[in-house]
């Protein structure tokens, strides 16, 4: 079992967060240090450390997360333009080792940069 991360603690309610959406598979919270005017995180309840650690048994869960991104973007009013980022590994910028998808919006991103800034 992976070590409990800050996101596991948010999911089990022992640490507070601004929860925008939740269901039996995932939770969506506001990022505490937003990199865009709208910056939320979609986090599976299952503590998969990195995207690369997901397996075929997670296929439906990963599809669920992708579909929820659209719903959440529509709810936030950013569905015309937003960026989704998954950092996999420390050298890619991952700091919390519990899979999460960043949704960034209400910002114009440069065409040639795939980062969050
Ligand atoms: P990573 O760098 O792992 O891709 O993204 C982790 C994200 O989690 C960062 O954008 C960071 O601001 C956010 N974060 C870290 N700790 C907390 C926290 O306690 N609450 C919330 N809401 N976000 C957090």
CSV table of N, CA and C and ligand atoms in Angstrom, one decimal:
chain,number,residue,atom,x,y,z
A,1,UNK,N,0.9,-1.2,0.0
A,1,UNK,CA,0.0,0.0,0.0
A,1,UNK,C,0.9,1.2,0.0
A,2,UNK,N,0.7,2.2,-0.9
A,2,UNK,CA,1.5,3.4,-0.9
A,2,UNK,C,1.3,4.2,0.3
A,3,UNK,N,2.4,5.0,0.7
A,3,UNK,CA,2.3,5.9,1.8
A,3,UNK,C,1.2,6.9,1.7
A,4,UNK,N,0.5,7.2,2.7
A,4,UNK,CA,-0.6,8.2,2.6
A,4,UNK,C,-0.1,9.6,2.2
A,5,UNK,N,-0.7,10.1,1.2
A,5,UNK,CA,-0.3,11.5,0.7
A,5,UNK,C,-1.3,12.5,1.2
A,6,UNK,N,-0.9,13.7,1.0
A,6,UNK,CA,-1.9,14.8,1.3
A,6,UNK,C,-3.2,14.6,0.7
A,7,UNK,N,-3.2,14.0,-0.5
A,7,UNK,CA,-4.5,13.8,-1.2
A,7,UNK,C,-5.3,12.7,-0.6
A,8,UNK,N,-4.6,11.7,-0.1
A,8,UNK,CA,-5.4,10.6,0.6
A,8,UNK,C,-6.0,11.2,1.9
A,9,UNK,N,-5.3,12.1,2.5
A,9,UNK,CA,-5.8,12.7,3.7
A,9,UNK,C,-7.0,13.7,3.4
A,10,UNK,N,-6.9,14.3,2.3
A,10,UNK,CA,-8.1,15.1,1.9
A,10,UNK,C,-9.3,14.2,1.5
A,11,UNK,N,-9.0,13.1,0.9
A,11,UNK,CA,-10.1,12.2,0.5
A,11,UNK,C,-10.7,11.6,1.8
A,12,UNK,N,-9.9,11.3,2.8
A,12,UNK,CA,-10.5,10.6,4.0
A,12,UNK,C,-11.0,11.7,5.0
A,13,UNK,N,-10.9,13.0,4.6
A,13,UNK,CA,-11.5,14.0,5.4
A,13,UNK,C,-10.6,14.5,6.6
A,14,UNK,N,-9.4,14.0,6.7
A,14,UNK,CA,-8.6,14.4,7.8
A,14,UNK,C,-7.9,15.8,7.6
A,15,UNK,N,-7.8,16.2,6.3
A,15,UNK,CA,-7.3,17.5,5.9
A,15,UNK,C,-8.4,18.2,5.1
A,16,UNK,N,-8.6,19.5,5.3
A,16,UNK,CA,-9.6,20.2,4.6
A,16,UNK,C,-9.2,20.7,3.2
A,17,UNK,N,-10.1,20.7,2.3
A,17,UNK,CA,-9.9,21.3,1.0
A,17,UNK,C,-11.2,21.8,0.4
A,18,UNK,N,-11.1,22.7,-0.5
A,18,UNK,CA,-12.3,23.2,-1.2
A,18,UNK,C,-12.7,22.1,-2.2
A,19,UNK,N,-13.7,21.4,-1.9
A,19,UNK,CA,-14.2,20.3,-2.8
A,19,UNK,C,-15.3,20.8,-3.7
A,20,UNK,N,-15.0,20.7,-5.0
A,20,UNK,CA,-16.0,21.2,-6.0
A,20,UNK,C,-16.9,20.1,-6.5
A,21,UNK,N,-16.4,18.8,-6.5
A,21,UNK,CA,-17.2,17.7,-7.0
A,21,UNK,C,-16.6,16.4,-6.3
A,22,UNK,N,-17.5,15.5,-6.1
A,22,UNK,CA,-17.0,14.2,-5.6
A,22,UNK,C,-18.0,13.1,-6.0
A,23,UNK,N,-17.5,11.9,-6.3
A,23,UNK,CA,-18.4,10.8,-6.5
A,23,UNK,C,-17.7,9.6,-5.9
A,24,UNK,N,-18.1,8.4,-6.2
A,24,UNK,CA,-17.5,7.2,-5.6
A,24,UNK,C,-16.1,6.9,-6.1
A,25,UNK,N,-15.7,7.5,-7.2
A,25,UNK,CA,-14.4,7.2,-7.8
A,25,UNK,C,-13.4,8.3,-7.7
A,26,UNK,N,-13.9,9.5,-7.6
A,26,UNK,CA,-12.9,10.6,-7.6
A,26,UNK,C,-13.4,11.8,-6.8
A,27,UNK,N,-12.5,12.8,-6.7
A,27,UNK,CA,-12.8,14.0,-6.0
A,27,UNK,C,-12.2,15.1,-6.8
A,28,UNK,N,-12.8,16.3,-6.8
A,28,UNK,CA,-12.2,17.5,-7.5
A,28,UNK,C,-12.1,18.6,-6.5
A,29,UNK,N,-10.9,19.1,-6.3
A,29,UNK,CA,-10.6,20.2,-5.4
A,29,UNK,C,-9.9,21.4,-6.1
A,30,UNK,N,-10.1,22.5,-5.4
A,30,UNK,CA,-9.3,23.7,-5.9
A,30,UNK,C,-7.8,23.5,-5.5
A,31,UNK,N,-6.9,23.8,-6.4
A,31,UNK,CA,-5.5,23.8,-6.1
A,31,UNK,C,-5.1,24.9,-5.1
A,32,UNK,N,-4.4,24.5,-4.1
A,32,UNK,CA,-4.0,25.5,-3.0
A,32,UNK,C,-3.1,26.6,-3.5
A,33,UNK,N,-2.3,26.3,-4.5
A,33,UNK,CA,-1.4,27.3,-5.1
A,33,UNK,C,-1.7,27.4,-6.6
A,34,UNK,N,-2.7,28.0,-7.0
A,34,UNK,CA,-3.2,28.0,-8.4
A,34,UNK,C,-2.1,28.6,-9.3
A,35,UNK,N,-1.9,27.9,-10.5
A,35,UNK,CA,-1.0,28.4,-11.5
A,35,UNK,C,-1.8,29.0,-12.7
A,36,UNK,N,-3.1,29.2,-12.5
A,36,UNK,CA,-4.0,29.8,-13.5
A,36,UNK,C,-5.2,30.3,-12.7
A,37,UNK,N,-5.9,31.3,-13.2
A,37,UNK,CA,-7.1,31.8,-12.5
A,37,UNK,C,-8.1,30.7,-12.1
A,38,UNK,N,-8.2,29.7,-13.0
A,38,UNK,CA,-9.0,28.5,-12.6
A,38,UNK,C,-8.0,27.4,-12.6
A,39,UNK,N,-7.8,26.7,-11.4
A,39,UNK,CA,-6.9,25.6,-11.3
A,39,UNK,C,-7.5,24.6,-10.3
A,40,UNK,N,-7.9,23.5,-10.8
A,40,UNK,CA,-8.5,22.5,-10.0
A,40,UNK,C,-7.8,21.1,-10.3
A,41,UNK,N,-8.0,20.2,-9.3
A,41,UNK,CA,-7.3,18.9,-9.4
A,41,UNK,C,-8.4,17.8,-9.4
A,42,UNK,N,-8.3,16.9,-10.3
A,42,UNK,CA,-9.2,15.7,-10.3
A,42,UNK,C,-8.4,14.5,-9.8
A,43,UNK,N,-8.8,13.9,-8.7
A,43,UNK,CA,-8.0,12.9,-8.0
A,43,UNK,C,-8.8,11.7,-7.8
A,44,UNK,N,-8.3,10.5,-8.3
A,44,UNK,CA,-9.1,9.3,-8.0
A,44,UNK,C,-9.0,9.0,-6.6
A,45,UNK,N,-10.0,8.4,-6.0
A,45,UNK,CA,-9.9,7.9,-4.6
A,45,UNK,C,-8.9,6.9,-4.4
A,46,UNK,N,-8.7,6.0,-5.5
A,46,UNK,CA,-7.7,5.0,-5.4
A,46,UNK,C,-6.3,5.6,-5.4
A,47,UNK,N,-5.4,5.3,-4.5
A,47,UNK,CA,-4.1,5.9,-4.4
A,47,UNK,C,-3.1,5.4,-5.4
A,48,UNK,N,-3.3,5.6,-6.7
A,48,UNK,CA,-2.3,5.2,-7.7
A,48,UNK,C,-1.2,6.3,-7.6
A,49,UNK,N,0.0,5.9,-7.4
A,49,UNK,CA,1.1,6.9,-7.2
A,49,UNK,C,1.3,7.8,-8.4
A,50,UNK,N,1.5,7.2,-9.6
A,50,UNK,CA,1.8,7.9,-10.8
A,50,UNK,C,1.0,7.3,-11.9
A,51,UNK,N,0.8,8.1,-13.0
A,51,UNK,CA,0.1,7.6,-14.2
A,51,UNK,C,0.7,6.3,-14.6
A,52,UNK,N,2.0,6.2,-14.6
A,52,UNK,CA,2.7,5.0,-15.1
A,52,UNK,C,2.4,3.7,-14.2
A,53,UNK,N,1.9,4.0,-13.0
A,53,UNK,CA,1.5,2.9,-12.1
A,53,UNK,C,0.1,2.3,-12.3
A,54,UNK,N,-0.6,3.0,-13.2
A,54,UNK,CA,-2.0,2.5,-13.5
A,54,UNK,C,-1.9,1.3,-14.3
A,55,UNK,N,-2.9,0.4,-14.1
A,55,UNK,CA,-2.8,-0.9,-14.9
A,55,UNK,C,-4.2,-1.1,-15.6
A,56,UNK,N,-4.3,-2.2,-16.3
A,56,UNK,CA,-5.5,-2.4,-17.1
A,56,UNK,C,-6.7,-2.4,-16.2
A,57,UNK,N,-6.5,-2.8,-15.0
A,57,UNK,CA,-7.7,-2.8,-14.1
A,57,UNK,C,-8.2,-1.4,-13.8
A,58,UNK,N,-7.4,-0.4,-14.1
A,58,UNK,CA,-7.8,1.0,-13.8
A,58,UNK,C,-8.4,1.6,-15.1
A,59,UNK,N,-8.6,0.9,-16.1
A,59,UNK,CA,-9.0,1.4,-17.4
A,59,UNK,C,-10.3,2.2,-17.3
A,60,UNK,N,-11.3,1.6,-16.6
A,60,UNK,CA,-12.6,2.3,-16.5
A,60,UNK,C,-12.4,3.5,-15.6
A,61,UNK,N,-11.6,3.4,-14.6
A,61,UNK,CA,-11.4,4.6,-13.7
A,61,UNK,C,-10.8,5.7,-14.5
A,62,UNK,N,-9.8,5.5,-15.3
A,62,UNK,CA,-9.1,6.5,-16.1
A,62,UNK,C,-10.1,7.1,-17.0
A,63,UNK,N,-10.9,6.3,-17.6
A,63,UNK,CA,-12.0,6.9,-18.5
A,63,UNK,C,-12.9,7.7,-17.8
A,64,UNK,N,-13.3,7.3,-16.6
A,64,UNK,CA,-14.2,8.1,-15.7
A,64,UNK,C,-13.6,9.5,-15.5
A,65,UNK,N,-12.3,9.5,-15.1
A,65,UNK,CA,-11.6,10.8,-14.8
A,65,UNK,C,-11.7,11.7,-16.1
A,66,UNK,N,-11.4,11.2,-17.2
A,66,UNK,CA,-11.4,12.0,-18.5
A,66,UNK,C,-12.8,12.5,-18.8
A,67,UNK,N,-13.8,11.7,-18.6
A,67,UNK,CA,-15.2,12.2,-18.8
A,67,UNK,C,-15.6,13.3,-17.8
A,68,UNK,N,-15.1,13.1,-16.5
A,68,UNK,CA,-15.4,14.1,-15.5
A,68,UNK,C,-14.8,15.4,-15.7
A,69,UNK,N,-13.6,15.4,-16.4
A,69,UNK,CA,-12.9,16.6,-16.7
A,69,UNK,C,-13.8,17.5,-17.6
A,70,UNK,N,-14.5,16.9,-18.6
A,70,UNK,CA,-15.4,17.7,-19.4
A,70,UNK,C,-16.6,18.2,-18.6
A,71,UNK,N,-17.1,17.4,-17.7
A,71,UNK,CA,-18.3,17.9,-16.9
A,71,UNK,C,-17.8,19.0,-16.0
A,72,UNK,N,-16.7,18.9,-15.4
A,72,UNK,CA,-16.2,19.9,-14.4
A,72,UNK,C,-15.8,21.2,-15.2
A,73,UNK,N,-15.2,21.1,-16.4
A,73,UNK,CA,-14.9,22.2,-17.2
A,73,UNK,C,-16.2,23.0,-17.6
A,74,UNK,N,-17.2,22.2,-17.9
A,74,UNK,CA,-18.5,22.9,-18.2
A,74,UNK,C,-19.0,23.6,-17.0
A,75,UNK,N,-19.0,22.9,-15.9
A,75,UNK,CA,-19.5,23.5,-14.6
A,75,UNK,C,-18.8,24.8,-14.3
A,76,UNK,N,-17.5,24.8,-14.5
A,76,UNK,CA,-16.6,26.0,-14.2
A,76,UNK,C,-16.7,27.0,-15.3
A,77,UNK,N,-17.4,26.7,-16.4
A,77,UNK,CA,-17.5,27.7,-17.5
A,77,UNK,C,-16.2,27.9,-18.3
A,78,UNK,N,-15.4,26.9,-18.3
A,78,UNK,CA,-14.1,27.0,-19.1
A,78,UNK,C,-14.0,26.0,-20.2
A,79,UNK,N,-15.1,25.4,-20.6
A,79,UNK,CA,-15.0,24.3,-21.5
A,79,UNK,C,-14.6,24.7,-22.9
A,80,UNK,N,-14.6,25.9,-23.3
A,80,UNK,CA,-14.1,26.4,-24.6
A,80,UNK,C,-12.6,26.3,-24.7
A,81,UNK,N,-11.9,26.4,-23.5
A,81,UNK,CA,-10.4,26.4,-23.6
A,81,UNK,C,-9.9,26.1,-22.2
A,82,UNK,N,-9.3,25.0,-22.1
A,82,UNK,CA,-8.6,24.7,-20.8
A,82,UNK,C,-7.5,23.7,-21.1
A,83,UNK,N,-6.6,23.6,-20.2
A,83,UNK,CA,-5.5,22.6,-20.3
A,83,UNK,C,-5.5,21.6,-19.2
A,84,UNK,N,-5.2,20.3,-19.6
A,84,UNK,CA,-5.1,19.2,-18.6
A,84,UNK,C,-3.7,18.8,-18.6
A,85,UNK,N,-3.2,18.7,-17.3
A,85,UNK,CA,-1.8,18.3,-17.1
A,85,UNK,C,-1.7,17.2,-16.1
A,86,UNK,N,-0.9,16.2,-16.5
A,86,UNK,CA,-0.5,15.1,-15.5
A,86,UNK,C,1.0,15.1,-15.4
A,87,UNK,N,1.5,15.4,-14.3
A,87,UNK,CA,3.0,15.3,-14.1
A,87,UNK,C,3.3,13.9,-13.6
A,88,UNK,N,4.1,13.2,-14.3
A,88,UNK,CA,4.5,11.8,-13.9
A,88,UNK,C,6.0,11.8,-13.5
A,89,UNK,N,6.2,11.7,-12.2
A,89,UNK,CA,7.6,11.6,-11.7
A,89,UNK,C,8.1,13.0,-11.3
A,90,UNK,N,9.1,13.0,-10.4
A,90,UNK,CA,9.6,14.2,-9.8
A,90,UNK,C,10.2,15.1,-10.9
A,91,UNK,N,10.9,14.5,-11.8
A,91,UNK,CA,11.6,15.3,-12.9
A,91,UNK,C,10.6,16.0,-13.8
A,92,UNK,N,9.4,15.5,-13.8
A,92,UNK,CA,8.3,16.1,-14.6
A,92,UNK,C,7.5,17.1,-13.8
A,93,UNK,N,7.9,17.3,-12.5
A,93,UNK,CA,7.2,18.3,-11.7
A,93,UNK,C,6.2,17.7,-10.7
A,94,UNK,N,6.1,16.3,-10.6
A,94,UNK,CA,5.2,15.7,-9.7
A,94,UNK,C,5.7,15.9,-8.3
A,95,UNK,N,4.9,16.4,-7.4
A,95,UNK,CA,5.3,16.6,-6.0
A,95,UNK,C,4.4,15.8,-5.1
A,96,UNK,N,3.2,15.4,-5.5
A,96,UNK,CA,2.3,14.6,-4.7
A,96,UNK,C,2.1,13.3,-5.4
A,97,UNK,N,2.5,12.2,-4.8
A,97,UNK,CA,2.6,10.9,-5.5
A,97,UNK,C,1.3,10.1,-5.2
A,98,UNK,N,0.2,10.8,-5.7
A,98,UNK,CA,-1.1,10.2,-5.8
A,98,UNK,C,-1.7,10.8,-7.0
A,99,UNK,N,-1.9,10.0,-8.0
A,99,UNK,CA,-2.3,10.5,-9.4
A,99,UNK,C,-3.3,11.6,-9.3
A,100,UNK,N,-3.1,12.6,-10.1
A,100,UNK,CA,-4.1,13.7,-10.2
A,100,UNK,C,-3.9,14.4,-11.5
A,101,UNK,N,-5.1,14.9,-12.0
A,101,UNK,CA,-5.1,15.7,-13.2
A,101,UNK,C,-5.4,17.1,-12.9
A,102,UNK,N,-4.5,18.0,-13.4
A,102,UNK,CA,-4.7,19.4,-13.2
A,102,UNK,C,-5.6,19.9,-14.4
A,103,UNK,N,-6.6,20.7,-14.0
A,103,UNK,CA,-7.3,21.4,-15.0
A,103,UNK,C,-7.1,22.9,-14.8
A,104,UNK,N,-6.5,23.5,-15.9
A,104,UNK,CA,-6.1,25.0,-15.8
A,104,UNK,C,-6.9,25.7,-16.9
A,105,UNK,N,-7.5,26.9,-16.4
A,105,UNK,CA,-8.3,27.6,-17.3
A,105,UNK,C,-8.4,29.1,-17.0
A,106,UNK,N,-9.1,29.8,-17.8
A,106,UNK,CA,-9.2,31.3,-17.7
A,106,UNK,C,-7.8,31.9,-17.8
A,107,UNK,N,-7.0,31.3,-18.7
A,107,UNK,CA,-5.7,31.8,-19.0
A,107,UNK,C,-5.3,31.5,-20.4
A,108,UNK,N,-4.6,32.4,-21.1
A,108,UNK,CA,-4.1,32.1,-22.4
A,108,UNK,C,-2.8,31.5,-22.3
A,109,UNK,N,-2.7,30.3,-22.8
A,109,UNK,CA,-1.4,29.5,-22.8
A,109,UNK,C,-0.7,29.7,-24.1
A,110,UNK,N,0.6,29.8,-24.0
A,110,UNK,CA,1.4,30.0,-25.3
A,110,UNK,C,1.3,28.6,-26.0
A,111,UNK,N,1.4,28.8,-27.4
A,111,UNK,CA,1.2,27.6,-28.2
A,111,UNK,C,2.3,26.6,-28.1
A,112,UNK,N,3.5,27.1,-27.8
A,112,UNK,CA,4.7,26.2,-27.9
A,112,UNK,C,5.1,25.7,-26.5
A,113,UNK,N,4.4,26.0,-25.5
A,113,UNK,CA,4.8,25.5,-24.2
A,113,UNK,C,3.7,24.5,-23.6
A,114,UNK,N,4.1,23.4,-23.2
A,114,UNK,CA,3.2,22.4,-22.6
A,114,UNK,C,3.1,22.4,-21.1
A,115,UNK,N,3.9,23.3,-20.5
A,115,UNK,CA,3.9,23.4,-19.1
A,115,UNK,C,2.7,24.1,-18.5
A,116,UNK,N,2.7,24.2,-17.2
A,116,UNK,CA,1.6,24.9,-16.5
A,116,UNK,C,1.8,26.4,-16.4
A,117,UNK,N,3.0,26.9,-16.8
A,117,UNK,CA,3.2,28.3,-16.7
A,117,UNK,C,3.2,28.9,-18.1
B,1,LIG,P1,2.1,18.0,-8.8
B,1,LIG,O1,3.2,19.0,-8.7
B,1,LIG,O2,2.3,16.8,-8.0
B,1,LIG,O3,1.7,17.7,-10.3
B,1,LIG,O4,0.8,18.8,-8.3
B,1,LIG,C1,0.5,18.8,-6.9
B,1,LIG,C2,-0.5,20.0,-6.8
B,1,LIG,O5,-1.1,19.9,-5.5
B,1,LIG,C3,0.2,21.4,-6.8
B,1,LIG,O6,-0.3,22.2,-7.8
B,1,LIG,C4,-0.1,21.9,-5.4
B,1,LIG,O7,-0.3,23.3,-5.4
B,1,LIG,C5,-1.3,21.1,-4.9
B,1,LIG,N1,-1.3,20.9,-3.5
B,1,LIG,C6,-0.3,20.5,-2.7
B,1,LIG,N2,-0.8,20.4,-1.4
B,1,LIG,C7,-2.1,20.7,-1.4
B,1,LIG,C8,-3.1,20.8,-0.4
B,1,LIG,O8,-2.9,20.6,0.8
B,1,LIG,N3,-4.3,21.2,-0.8
B,1,LIG,C9,-4.6,21.5,-2.1
B,1,LIG,N4,-5.9,21.9,-2.4
B,1,LIG,N5,-3.7,21.4,-3.1
B,1,LIG,C10,-2.5,21.1,-2.8
